[in-house]
PDB file of C-alpha atoms in Angstrom:
ATOM      1  CA  UNK A   1      10.690  -2.754   1.368  1.00  0.00           C
ATOM      2  CA  UNK A   2      12.135  -4.795  -1.312  1.00  0.00           C
ATOM      3  CA  UNK A   3      11.929  -7.867   0.902  1.00  0.00           C
ATOM      4  CA  UNK A   4       8.126  -7.161   1.606  1.00  0.00           C
ATOM      5  CA  UNK A   5       7.692  -6.765  -2.129  1.00  0.00           C
ATOM      6  CA  UNK A   6       9.502 -10.042  -2.956  1.00  0.00           C
ATOM      7  CA  UNK A   7       7.268 -11.902  -0.261  1.00  0.00           C
ATOM      8  CA  UNK A   8       4.118 -10.318  -1.860  1.00  0.00           C
ATOM      9  CA  UNK A   9       5.161 -11.528  -5.370  1.00  0.00           C
ATOM     10  CA  UNK A  10       5.461 -15.071  -4.017  1.00  0.00           C
ATOM     11  CA  UNK A  11       1.949 -14.908  -2.539  1.00  0.00           C
ATOM     12  CA  UNK A  12       0.523 -13.416  -5.706  1.00  0.00           C
ATOM     13  CA  UNK A  13       2.291 -16.162  -7.792  1.00  0.00           C
ATOM     14  CA  UNK A  14       0.505 -18.826  -5.733  1.00  0.00           C
ATOM     15  CA  UNK A  15      -2.970 -17.282  -4.988  1.00  0.00           C
ATOM     16  CA  UNK A  16      -3.262 -14.829  -7.837  1.00  0.00           C
ATOM     17  CA  UNK A  17      -3.202 -11.100  -7.926  1.00  0.00           C
ATOM     18  CA  UNK A  18      -5.943  -9.568  -5.535  1.00  0.00           C
ATOM     19  CA  UNK A  19      -8.252  -7.037  -6.550  1.00  0.00           C
ATOM     20  CA  UNK A  20      -7.953  -5.199  -3.252  1.00  0.00           C
ATOM     21  CA  UNK A  21      -5.768  -5.012  -0.340  1.00  0.00           C
ATOM     22  CA  UNK A  22      -6.558  -3.352   3.073  1.00  0.00           C
ATOM     23  CA  UNK A  23      -3.583  -2.169   5.059  1.00  0.00           C
ATOM     24  CA  UNK A  24      -2.790  -0.139   8.259  1.00  0.00           C
ATOM     25  CA  UNK A  25      -2.068   3.563   7.818  1.00  0.00           C
ATOM     26  CA  UNK A  26       1.599   3.120   9.018  1.00  0.00           C
ATOM     27  CA  UNK A  27       4.718   2.124   7.181  1.00  0.00           C
ATOM     28  CA  UNK A  28       5.518   0.393   4.725  1.00  0.00           C
ATOM     29  CA  UNK A  29       1.999   0.707   3.099  1.00  0.00           C
ATOM     30  CA  UNK A  30       0.906   3.861   4.671  1.00  0.00           C
ATOM     31  CA  UNK A  31       2.135   7.203   6.080  1.00  0.00           C
ATOM     32  CA  UNK A  32       0.641   8.304   9.414  1.00  0.00           C
ATOM     33  CA  UNK A  33       1.481  11.919   8.495  1.00  0.00           C
ATOM     34  CA  UNK A  34      -0.459  11.655   5.236  1.00  0.00           C
ATOM     35  CA  UNK A  35       2.229  13.634   3.488  1.00  0.00           C
ATOM     36  CA  UNK A  36       2.750  11.025   0.805  1.00  0.00           C
ATOM     37  CA  UNK A  37       1.780   7.603  -0.434  1.00  0.00           C
ATOM     38  CA  UNK A  38       4.622   5.192   0.173  1.00  0.00           C
ATOM     39  CA  UNK A  39       6.457   3.356  -2.709  1.00  0.00           C
ATOM     40  CA  UNK A  40       5.182   0.054  -1.980  1.00  0.00           C
ATOM     41  CA  UNK A  41       1.573   1.138  -2.056  1.00  0.00           C
ATOM     42  CA  UNK A  42       2.271   2.956  -5.360  1.00  0.00           C
ATOM     43  CA  UNK A  43       3.608  -0.287  -6.863  1.00  0.00           C
ATOM     44  CA  UNK A  44       0.500  -2.224  -5.741  1.00  0.00           C
ATOM     45  CA  UNK A  45      -1.661   0.523  -7.331  1.00  0.00           C
ATOM     46  CA  UNK A  46       0.358   0.157 -10.543  1.00  0.00           C
ATOM     47  CA  UNK A  47      -0.191  -3.426 -10.529  1.00  0.00           C
ATOM     48  CA  UNK A  48      -3.894  -2.932 -10.616  1.00  0.00           C
ATOM     49  CA  UNK A  49      -4.578  -3.622  -6.885  1.00  0.00           C
ATOM     50  CA  UNK A  50      -6.750  -1.152  -4.973  1.00  0.00           C
ATOM     51  CA  UNK A  51      -5.137  -0.077  -1.704  1.00  0.00           C
ATOM     52  CA  UNK A  52      -7.638   0.626   1.034  1.00  0.00           C
ATOM     53  CA  UNK A  53      -6.096   2.226   4.243  1.00  0.00           C
ATOM     54  CA  UNK A  54      -7.692   1.775   7.642  1.00  0.00           C
ATOM     55  CA  UNK A  55      -8.267   5.125   9.430  1.00  0.00           C
ATOM     56  CA  UNK A  56      -5.813   5.844  12.235  1.00  0.00           C
ATOM     57  CA  UNK A  57      -6.536   4.220  15.551  1.00  0.00           C
ATOM     58  CA  UNK A  58      -9.711   2.433  14.125  1.00  0.00           C
ATOM     59  CA  UNK A  59      -9.110  -1.406  14.389  1.00  0.00           C
ATOM     60  CA  UNK A  60     -12.883  -1.840  13.852  1.00  0.00           C
ATOM     61  CA  UNK A  61     -12.267  -0.920  10.184  1.00  0.00           C
ATOM     62  CA  UNK A  62     -10.459  -4.286   9.887  1.00  0.00           C
ATOM     63  CA  UNK A  63     -12.526  -6.179  12.478  1.00  0.00           C
ATOM     64  CA  UNK A  64     -12.633  -9.588  10.611  1.00  0.00           C
ATOM     65  CA  UNK A  65      -8.784  -9.591  10.131  1.00  0.00           C
ATOM     66  CA  UNK A  66      -8.235  -8.557  13.754  1.00  0.00           C
ATOM     67  CA  UNK A  67     -10.379 -11.405  15.103  1.00  0.00           C
ATOM     68  CA  UNK A  68      -8.766 -13.742  12.736  1.00  0.00           C
ATOM     69  CA  UNK A  69      -5.379 -12.867  13.899  1.00  0.00           C
ATOM     70  CA  UNK A  70      -6.612 -13.674  17.544  1.00  0.00           C
ATOM     71  CA  UNK A  71      -7.888 -17.071  16.392  1.00  0.00           C
ATOM     72  CA  UNK A  72      -4.579 -17.948  14.484  1.00  0.00           C
ATOM     73  CA  UNK A  73      -2.627 -16.673  17.623  1.00  0.00           C
ATOM     74  CA  UNK A  74      -4.516 -19.209  19.856  1.00  0.00           C
ATOM     75  CA  UNK A  75      -4.493 -22.123  17.451  1.00  0.00           C
ATOM     76  CA  UNK A  76      -0.615 -21.804  16.623  1.00  0.00           C
ATOM     77  CA  UNK A  77       0.407 -21.466  20.163  1.00  0.00           C
ATOM     78  CA  UNK A  78       3.041 -19.051  18.928  1.00  0.00           C
ATOM     79  CA  UNK A  79       4.503 -18.747  22.367  1.00  0.00           C
ATOM     80  CA  UNK A  80       5.718 -22.277  22.058  1.00  0.00           C
ATOM     81  CA  UNK A  81       7.475 -21.813  18.599  1.00  0.00           C
ATOM     82  CA  UNK A  82      11.293 -21.915  18.796  1.00  0.00           C
ATOM     83  CA  UNK A  83      11.771 -19.789  15.713  1.00  0.00           C
ATOM     84  CA  UNK A  84       9.873 -17.820  12.908  1.00  0.00           C
ATOM     85  CA  UNK A  85      10.105 -20.743  10.521  1.00  0.00           C
ATOM     86  CA  UNK A  86       8.222 -22.961  12.937  1.00  0.00           C
ATOM     87  CA  UNK A  87       5.610 -20.376  13.428  1.00  0.00           C
ATOM     88  CA  UNK A  88       5.234 -19.851   9.701  1.00  0.00           C
ATOM     89  CA  UNK A  89       4.586 -23.701   9.335  1.00  0.00           C
ATOM     90  CA  UNK A  90       2.015 -23.602  12.009  1.00  0.00           C
ATOM     91  CA  UNK A  91       0.247 -20.675  10.339  1.00  0.00           C
ATOM     92  CA  UNK A  92       0.140 -22.491   7.122  1.00  0.00           C
ATOM     93  CA  UNK A  93      -1.357 -25.684   8.857  1.00  0.00           C
ATOM     94  CA  UNK A  94      -3.936 -23.770  10.858  1.00  0.00           C
ATOM     95  CA  UNK A  95      -5.035 -21.595   7.950  1.00  0.00           C
ATOM     96  CA  UNK A  96      -5.417 -24.632   5.671  1.00  0.00           C
ATOM     97  CA  UNK A  97      -7.599 -26.240   8.474  1.00  0.00           C
ATOM     98  CA  UNK A  98      -9.600 -23.048   8.955  1.00  0.00           C
ATOM     99  CA  UNK A  99     -10.369 -22.653   5.415  1.00  0.00           C
ATOM    100  CA  UNK A 100     -10.689 -26.315   4.342  1.00  0.00           C
ATOM    101  CA  UNK A 101     -12.183 -28.081   7.347  1.00  0.00           C
ATOM    102  CA  UNK A 102     -13.459 -25.801  10.180  1.00  0.00           C
ATOM    103  CA  UNK A 103     -17.296 -25.815   9.961  1.00  0.00           C
ATOM    104  CA  UNK A 104     -19.181 -22.415  10.325  1.00  0.00           C
ATOM    105  CA  UNK A 105     -22.289 -23.009  12.384  1.00  0.00           C
ATOM    106  CA  UNK A 106     -24.198 -20.066  11.349  1.00  0.00           C
ATOM    107  CA  UNK A 107     -23.644 -21.240   7.687  1.00  0.00           C
ATOM    108  CA  UNK A 108     -25.078 -24.776   8.247  1.00  0.00           C
ATOM    109  CA  UNK A 109     -21.655 -26.296   8.967  1.00  0.00           C
ATOM    110  CA  UNK A 110     -20.131 -25.411   5.756  1.00  0.00           C
ATOM    111  CA  UNK A 111     -16.471 -24.471   5.572  1.00  0.00           C
ATOM    112  CA  UNK A 112     -15.137 -21.133   4.299  1.00  0.00           C
ATOM    113  CA  UNK A 113     -13.835 -22.690   1.079  1.00  0.00           C
ATOM    114  CA  UNK A 114     -17.376 -24.131   0.302  1.00  0.00           C
ATOM    115  CA  UNK A 115     -18.806 -20.722   0.854  1.00  0.00           C
ATOM    116  CA  UNK A 116     -15.977 -18.884  -0.981  1.00  0.00           C
ATOM    117  CA  UNK A 117     -14.370 -21.081  -3.679  1.00  0.00           C
ATOM    118  CA  UNK A 118     -12.181 -18.064  -4.625  1.00  0.00           C
ATOM    119  CA  UNK A 119     -10.188 -18.395  -1.429  1.00  0.00           C
ATOM    120  CA  UNK A 120      -7.677 -20.721  -3.298  1.00  0.00           C
ATOM    121  CA  UNK A 121      -7.117 -18.346  -6.119  1.00  0.00           C
ATOM    122  CA  UNK A 122      -8.253 -14.702  -7.045  1.00  0.00           C
ATOM    123  CA  UNK A 123      -8.759 -15.643 -10.604  1.00  0.00           C
ATOM    124  CA  UNK A 124      -6.229 -13.053 -11.690  1.00  0.00           C
ATOM    125  CA  UNK A 125      -2.996 -14.770 -12.701  1.00  0.00           C
ATOM    126  CA  UNK A 126       0.103 -12.851 -11.484  1.00  0.00           C
ATOM    127  CA  UNK A 127       1.642 -11.001 -14.540  1.00  0.00           C
ATOM    128  CA  UNK A 128       4.420  -8.450 -13.721  1.00  0.00           C
ATOM    129  CA  UNK A 129       4.089  -6.940 -17.196  1.00  0.00           C
ATOM    130  CA  UNK A 130       0.643  -5.716 -16.313  1.00  0.00           C
ATOM    131  CA  UNK A 131       2.140  -2.774 -14.276  1.00  0.00           C
ATOM    132  CA  UNK A 132       0.969   0.522 -15.441  1.00  0.00           C
ATOM    133  CA  UNK A 133       2.690   3.722 -14.395  1.00  0.00           C
ATOM    134  CA  UNK A 134      -0.570   5.674 -15.833  1.00  0.00           C
ATOM    135  CA  UNK A 135      -2.524   4.012 -12.969  1.00  0.00           C
ATOM    136  CA  UNK A 136      -0.111   5.537 -10.381  1.00  0.00           C
ATOM    137  CA  UNK A 137      -0.110   8.818 -12.069  1.00  0.00           C
ATOM    138  CA  UNK A 138      -3.941   8.946 -12.135  1.00  0.00           C
ATOM    139  CA  UNK A 139      -4.209   7.934  -8.584  1.00  0.00           C
ATOM    140  CA  UNK A 140      -1.669  10.680  -7.323  1.00  0.00           C
ATOM    141  CA  UNK A 141      -3.437  13.358  -9.463  1.00  0.00           C
ATOM    142  CA  UNK A 142      -6.587  12.868  -7.394  1.00  0.00           C
ATOM    143  CA  UNK A 143      -5.111  14.828  -4.456  1.00  0.00           C
ATOM    144  CA  UNK A 144      -3.048  17.778  -3.427  1.00  0.00           C
ATOM    145  CA  UNK A 145       0.081  17.541  -1.370  1.00  0.00           C
ATOM    146  CA  UNK A 146       0.901  20.361   0.944  1.00  0.00           C
ATOM    147  CA  UNK A 147       4.447  21.516   1.918  1.00  0.00           C
ATOM    148  CA  UNK A 148       5.934  24.318   3.805  1.00  0.00           C
ATOM    149  CA  UNK A 149       8.870  26.213   2.072  1.00  0.00           C
ATOM    150  CA  UNK A 150      12.008  26.139   4.226  1.00  0.00           C
ATOM    151  CA  UNK A 151      14.103  29.293   4.985  1.00  0.00           C
ATOM    152  CA  UNK A 152      16.343  28.429   2.221  1.00  0.00           C
ATOM    153  CA  UNK A 153      13.357  28.279  -0.202  1.00  0.00           C
ATOM    154  CA  UNK A 154      12.999  24.513  -0.628  1.00  0.00           C
ATOM    155  CA  UNK A 155      10.401  21.873  -0.076  1.00  0.00           C
ATOM    156  CA  UNK A 156      11.014  18.093   0.135  1.00  0.00           C
ATOM    157  CA  UNK A 157       8.897  15.565  -1.825  1.00  0.00           C
ATOM    158  CA  UNK A 158       9.761  11.955  -1.853  1.00  0.00           C
ATOM    159  CA  UNK A 159      13.236  12.653  -0.283  1.00  0.00           C
ATOM    160  CA  UNK A 160      13.936  15.067  -3.208  1.00  0.00           C
ATOM    161  CA  UNK A 161      14.615  18.669  -2.658  1.00  0.00           C
ATOM    162  CA  UNK A 162      12.768  21.086  -4.952  1.00  0.00           C
ATOM    163  CA  UNK A 163      13.931  24.605  -4.968  1.00  0.00           C
ATOM    164  CA  UNK A 164      11.084  27.126  -4.931  1.00  0.00           C
ATOM    165  CA  UNK A 165      12.886  30.372  -4.170  1.00  0.00           C
ATOM    166  CA  UNK A 166      13.948  32.225  -1.102  1.00  0.00           C
ATOM    167  CA  UNK A 167      11.330  34.908  -1.872  1.00  0.00           C
ATOM    168  CA  UNK A 168       8.725  32.400  -0.861  1.00  0.00           C
ATOM    169  CA  UNK A 169      10.226  31.162   2.370  1.00  0.00           C
ATOM    170  CA  UNK A 170       7.948  29.942   5.210  1.00  0.00           C
ATOM    171  CA  UNK A 171       4.993  29.963   2.825  1.00  0.00           C
ATOM    172  CA  UNK A 172       2.735  26.864   2.237  1.00  0.00           C
ATOM    173  CA  UNK A 173       2.418  25.452  -1.172  1.00  0.00           C
ATOM    174  CA  UNK A 174       0.294  22.826  -2.693  1.00  0.00           C
ATOM    175  CA  UNK A 175       1.544  20.192  -5.244  1.00  0.00           C
ATOM    176  CA  UNK A 176      -0.673  18.897  -7.906  1.00  0.00           C
ATOM    177  CA  UNK A 177       0.479  16.008 -10.214  1.00  0.00           C
ATOM    178  CA  UNK A 178      -0.167  16.464 -13.903  1.00  0.00           C
ATOM    179  CA  UNK A 179      -0.450  12.820 -15.181  1.00  0.00           C
ATOM    180  CA  UNK A 180      -0.193  13.992 -18.870  1.00  0.00           C
ATOM    181  CA  UNK A 181       3.355  15.320 -18.304  1.00  0.00           C
ATOM    182  CA  UNK A 182       4.302  13.460 -15.091  1.00  0.00           C
ATOM    183  CA  UNK A 183       5.301  16.799 -13.401  1.00  0.00           C
ATOM    184  CA  UNK A 184       4.358  18.366 -10.140  1.00  0.00           C
ATOM    185  CA  UNK A 185       2.415  21.781 -10.589  1.00  0.00           C
ATOM    186  CA  UNK A 186       3.226  23.885  -7.399  1.00  0.00           C
ATOM    187  CA  UNK A 187       0.727  26.343  -6.323  1.00  0.00           C
ATOM    188  CA  UNK A 188       0.728  29.254  -3.712  1.00  0.00           C
ATOM    189  CA  UNK A 189      -2.201  29.663  -1.394  1.00  0.00           C
ATOM    190  CA  UNK A 190      -3.961  31.977  -3.690  1.00  0.00           C
ATOM    191  CA  UNK A 191      -3.855  29.461  -6.526  1.00  0.00           C
ATOM    192  CA  UNK A 192      -0.948  30.892  -8.533  1.00  0.00           C
ATOM    193  CA  UNK A 193       1.234  28.128 -10.078  1.00  0.00           C
ATOM    194  CA  UNK A 194       4.839  29.231  -9.486  1.00  0.00           C
ATOM    195  CA  UNK A 195       6.736  26.119 -10.594  1.00  0.00           C
ATOM    196  CA  UNK A 196       6.547  22.874 -12.360  1.00  0.00           C
ATOM    197  CA  UNK A 197       9.002  19.945 -11.473  1.00  0.00           C
ATOM    198  CA  UNK A 198       9.395  16.515 -12.971  1.00  0.00           C
ATOM    199  CA  UNK A 199       8.466  13.721 -10.513  1.00  0.00           C
ATOM    200  CA  UNK A 200      10.691  10.714  -9.745  1.00  0.00           C
ATOM    201  CA  UNK A 201       8.056   8.414 -10.997  1.00  0.00           C
ATOM    202  CA  UNK A 202       8.820   5.928 -13.684  1.00  0.00           C
ATOM    203  CA  UNK A 203       8.152   2.316 -14.393  1.00  0.00           C
ATOM    204  CA  UNK A 204      11.602   1.446 -13.152  1.00  0.00           C
ATOM    205  CA  UNK A 205      11.796   3.584 -10.084  1.00  0.00           C
ATOM    206  CA  UNK A 206       8.466   2.361  -8.683  1.00  0.00           C
ATOM    207  CA  UNK A 207       9.298  -1.283  -9.477  1.00  0.00           C
ATOM    208  CA  UNK A 208      12.692  -0.742  -7.632  1.00  0.00           C
ATOM    209  CA  UNK A 209      11.138   1.419  -4.877  1.00  0.00           C
ATOM    210  CA  UNK A 210      14.185   3.579  -5.247  1.00  0.00           C
ATOM    211  CA  UNK A 211      12.851   7.162  -5.129  1.00  0.00           C
ATOM    212  CA  UNK A 212      12.427   7.429  -1.398  1.00  0.00           C
TER     213      UNK A 212
END
């Protein structure tokens, strides 16, 4: 994930910080089990970028991108590339042509760049200091996260074991984040709060993607 993060930073430095990113529901940005929000997505949210997840098995949610990938696949003739570096160069070349020179007939022959001048830069300069832990906590606080207590009285959350108590084994609990204290509040099915637990979230841990 650190490598993906580093590549994203390079893109943001060149084209600006996006307002929104649409991603698949699989790793590293999503979780098909819906049991947590992956660290990389939390980092994007902390940077002020809205993360929009496609629904599972719904490629039509991202139809324009799917079609664009098909076009780029044909134009780059990726089967003839000898390595990833050559493919990347072809992608740069064809993307530049597609945006700057390819006429869109239904738009009177204008190019995508003529129609959307913001393609070259989002207008939001990349600033790593704009990260906000508060944005992350506020986002997570919107939902509940369900877990089942093991026979030893524990649950797992972001690869950390939280001891609830053997008396509660095999019961389901819900975790709710309190953004004011940065703690999990853990509830039984009847709504009783039985435990609070510090979260692993901090400015440093999210930037380093180190809590999972």
